[in-house]
Each structure stands twice: as structure tokens, then as C-alpha cells.
Amino acid sequence: LQQLLFKNPNEPPMVFHWFPFIGSTVIYGMDPPKFFRDNRAKYGDVFTFVLLGKKTTVAVGPAGNDFILNGKLKDVNAEEIYSVLTTPVFGRDVVYDCPNAKLMEQKKFMKIALTTEAFKTYVPIISHEVTSYFKRDPDFKGKSGIVDIPKKMAEITIFTASHALQGSLIRSKFDESLADLYHDLDMGFSSINFVLHWAPLPWNRKRDHAQRTVAKIYMDTIKERRALGDQDKELDILKHLMTSVYKDGTPVPDHEIAHMMIALLMAGQHSSSSTSSWIMLRLAQNPQIVEDLYQEQVKVLGADLPPLQYEHLAKLPLCQAIVKETLRLHAPIHSIMRKVKQPMPVPGTKYVVPTSHVLLAAPGVSGSDPNYFPNPEHWDPYRWLPGSPNAPLMVRNDEEEEKVDYGYGIVSKGAGSPYLPFGAGRHRCIGEHFANLQLQTIVCEVVRLFKLQNADGSSNIVGTDYASLFSRPLEPAKIRWERRQ
Ligand code: HEM
């Protein structure tokens, strides 16, 4: 009754709930995409729900994505939402623990290091990490076996990303203490820490100890590499940051470089490892596509399958489509939030979102909308290749998108695209090309070595675990591998 009587006609409709503080927290948390779909059907593209006492306004569809993700700096703010979680994990003075203009400069430094020249060196590094992982891991001994794939993909992701982006010195430390320390840091990212980030709880103590220790490892490595001078030939981000200078002439301090390195690895780790796990699970569900991928490489590169190079990846459209289609259905970031700083009229509606609200963008909603993707629930990589009956009915492709520069290089605005797994606007992902390269290289190497199928021989797929900030497959998620002759 209260919800009906005190309804402000200029505010978006409120999702009905029984209990004031809890609101829709539980039902949203169980399955966010379903929550968005169901309430969109009831209330339209813009609606509000109560998440842990906070009125949270969701705006879906390309217009909703544009409204939130391209919101002006005076209107929307990301750091007020995320810094409680990220600052204790990354460390101070970077990402959300500094003014947005500084983050834009930091993103620019990191993005400049992600060049084609650097990418050419990364593919052989990643290939080597993947093949040597399968040689040494005891669960891949023999001709066939069954493994819980997310655990394996998490390790492969951290080894490949740390080696390519941060150099061999840092990579070597993952065989010793760094992997465990990153695991402790990771616990700082559980959703409960939105509320309990400050509490002297065991996992927060471990997080703080790990942050200090990891930052010191990076700072020592920076010193070691500076001492190497011209002998240091690696083309990684760490090297680039060591020579970067802010616009005001200040060289990036070592503690900021260290904290950016933590941020980079953490930003990519969850998204890429969740995506590579989903790819393997989808391939195991569709063994024929593993064969198609293998044949694609044989056809394009020759039956002797030469060592993989960066140039090869662009010639493998099915392999690219596998990554694209998996991110369409299993985008690891299902909710992107912003604090409202000025009352915000929603274009094309009578609604004004007040400053007491948080905004929530969910680009995955348009990614699984039948108006844009025929048979949206069907994982069909072929939809991205010419002539498919399930071809996307895109409003606009990335190439046709309006371009914009928020201070970290030109990016597409993304406003007309229903497909935005890497976000849009000033907070858009800078790791997209690296993630594609990393995921495609992993897929290429896996299908060279193995045939895959579901452990129980079925064509089922596991459910999604939404308990942490990044969604991922529910574990155990076992698949059966068989070594290729
Ligand atoms: C931002 C997705 C991999 C670094 C984002 C955002 C999304 C995203 C949706 C926007 C967040 C927001 O607007 O609040 C993904 C996906 C990945 C991936 C799906 C892999 C499949 C990576 C990798 C790196 C990376 C590998 C590092 C090399 C970043 C950074 C930001 C970002 C630095 C900027 C955060 C900001 O400006 O607030 N990513 N990402 N990501 N990502 Fe990624």
C-alpha cells in the first residue's frame, strides 16, 4: 500500500517487494538476467528496485545502455560505488581511488601498451604457456580424462596474462607465492564486501596482508628491471608504465605502477577465466564444433599446424565467432552500476531519476533479446558468420558506431549496439583486444590437442553462479577430454 500511495509519478515504476531494506535483493541475486527480463516484461525498459536498502534504477536496451554508460561526469559516478571494494584490493591512488581524469590517464597509459607490436609477441608466449600447462598438469596425463574445467582455466588465465602483460620475472613468481596471494586478494571482491569491506574479519585481514605483499613484489620487480636497462627487451605493460609521465609532468610513481598491475590482472582474470570456462563447456556440449574449429585451422594454416602467430588469428572466423557468441550469452559482468549525482531525466520518458538512486546498466539484456538475436538462448557461433538464419539483427555494428574520446584514446560510443560485453563510454574495457587474443589462442591450442565432450555424454550445460561480482559457471563443471592422435 505504501508503495502505491507514496509513488512519485516522475520516478520510474518500483518493483513490488514485501520487506523495506531487503527489497528485491534476494530474487535479483539469485538470477540477475532473469530478474531483468521478468521486470522488463512487467514495467518496461526503465524500472527501480530495492537492493540492500538502495533504490536502484535499471535502464535496459540500447537506449538504456547509452543513458547510463555514456552519462556525463557531472551526472554519474562509478568510483563512489566501486571504491569500497576495489581500493583495499588494488591499493591507493589508482582506478577508483583517484579523480576520474586521473583514471582516464592511467587507462591511456595501459592502452598504449596494448599495441599490435606487443600483441605479436604475446601470441607465442600464451601458446607456450597453454601447451606447457597441459604437459605438466597431472589431470591431463594419459589419453583421456575428466576435469573440473573452471579450475584449470583460472590457472591458465593467470599464467598467460601475467606472462604476456607483466613479463617473465612476474610470471616466474606465480609458481611460488603470487598465486596464493592473488587468491587472498580475490576474497576482497565477494559481494558481501560491499557492506563489510571495513570489518576486521579474517578474509579482510588476509586481503590487506596480500595487498601489501603483492605491491612490494611489483615494486621490487620494477627496481630489478630498471637495473637491467637496455637488456630488458620485454614489451609488456609494466615496462611501458615505468616510463610513463602524467600530463602535469609527474612520472608515474612506483606504488601506482604496482597498484595498476594488480588492478589489470584482477580486472582481466575473472572475466577472461569465466569466459574461457564457458567456451570449453559450450565446446564439450557441441563436440562437432571442436572438429570444425580443428578443420578451420588445418584449412587455413596447413595440416602440419605451424606454431600459432598473431596474424593467424584474423584468418580464423569460426574461432573468433566462438568467443563472440560465448560473451553474448555468458557476459561475466551482468550489472554495471553508477551513483546518480544530478537528477537525470530519462530521454523519451516522463521519468527523472533522483540523486538518491543508483543506476544499473545490464547490456546482457539486449544481448539476449529476440529482437536483435533470433533464437537468443541458442549458443550458435555460426550466427556471426555469413548466411546464418540466426544472424544478429544489429542496430549498428562496432565499425559503424559513433566514435568518442574520453581521454584514453578513441573508442566507439556503443550507443546503438545491442551487443556490449565490454561496456561503453568512459569506463569501457581497455582489455578487449587482449582478451580476444588470449581466448582465441587458448581455443586454438586446446582443439589442436584435444577432443572435448560432456563428462556424462549429454548435451546439457551447467547453470550460472551469480554469487560474486563476476558471474561464472556453477562448479563442479566437468568435461571429458581425449587426446588427439
Ligand atoms: C572495464 C568486460 C577483460 C581491463 C570493463 C567493463 C566491462 C568489461 C563490461 C566496463 C565496466 C564499467 O563500465 O563499470 C570485460 C570482459 C573481459 C574483460 C567481458 C574478458 C572477456 C579485461 C582484461 C583487462 C581488462 C583482460 C586487462 C588487460 C579493464 C579495465 C577497465 C575494464 C582497466 C576499466 C574500468 C573503468 O574504467 O572503470 N571490462 N573485460 N578487462 N576492463 Fe575489462
PDB file of C-alpha atoms in Angstrom, residues 67-80 100 337-342 344 359 426-427:
ATOM      1  CA  PHE A  67      21.788   6.675 -20.983  1.00  0.00           C
ATOM      2  CA  ILE A  68      23.892   5.099 -18.232  1.00  0.00           C
ATOM      3  CA  LEU A  69      27.221   4.182 -19.823  1.00  0.00           C
ATOM      4  CA  ASN A  70      27.632   7.449 -21.741  1.00  0.00           C
ATOM      5  CA  GLY A  71      26.270   9.528 -18.827  1.00  0.00           C
ATOM      6  CA  LYS A  72      28.113  12.807 -18.223  1.00  0.00           C
ATOM      7  CA  LEU A  73      30.709  13.052 -15.469  1.00  0.00           C
ATOM      8  CA  LYS A  74      28.589  15.625 -13.604  1.00  0.00           C
ATOM      9  CA  ASP A  75      25.620  13.196 -13.658  1.00  0.00           C
ATOM     10  CA  VAL A  76      27.031   9.736 -12.943  1.00  0.00           C
ATOM     11  CA  ASN A  77      29.922   8.414 -10.902  1.00  0.00           C
ATOM     12  CA  ALA A  78      31.463   4.928 -10.745  1.00  0.00           C
ATOM     13  CA  GLU A  79      34.083   5.417  -8.021  1.00  0.00           C
ATOM     14  CA  GLU A  80      31.540   6.135  -5.281  1.00  0.00           C
ATOM     15  CA  ASN A 100      38.176  10.238 -12.920  1.00  0.00           C
ATOM     16  CA  MET A 337      26.413   0.474 -11.538  1.00  0.00           C
ATOM     17  CA  ARG A 338      26.734   4.245 -11.204  1.00  0.00           C
ATOM     18  CA  LYS A 339      25.837   6.720  -8.442  1.00  0.00           C
ATOM     19  CA  VAL A 340      23.453   9.472  -9.627  1.00  0.00           C
ATOM     20  CA  LYS A 341      24.915  12.943  -8.931  1.00  0.00           C
ATOM     21  CA  GLN A 342      22.239  15.179 -10.566  1.00  0.00           C
ATOM     22  CA  MET A 344      18.593  12.691 -14.559  1.00  0.00           C
ATOM     23  CA  LEU A 359      21.733   3.437 -11.862  1.00  0.00           C
ATOM     24  CA  ARG A 426      34.450   6.402 -20.244  1.00  0.00           C
ATOM     25  CA  HIS A 427      34.681   3.176 -18.245  1.00  0.00           C
TER      26      HIS A 427
END
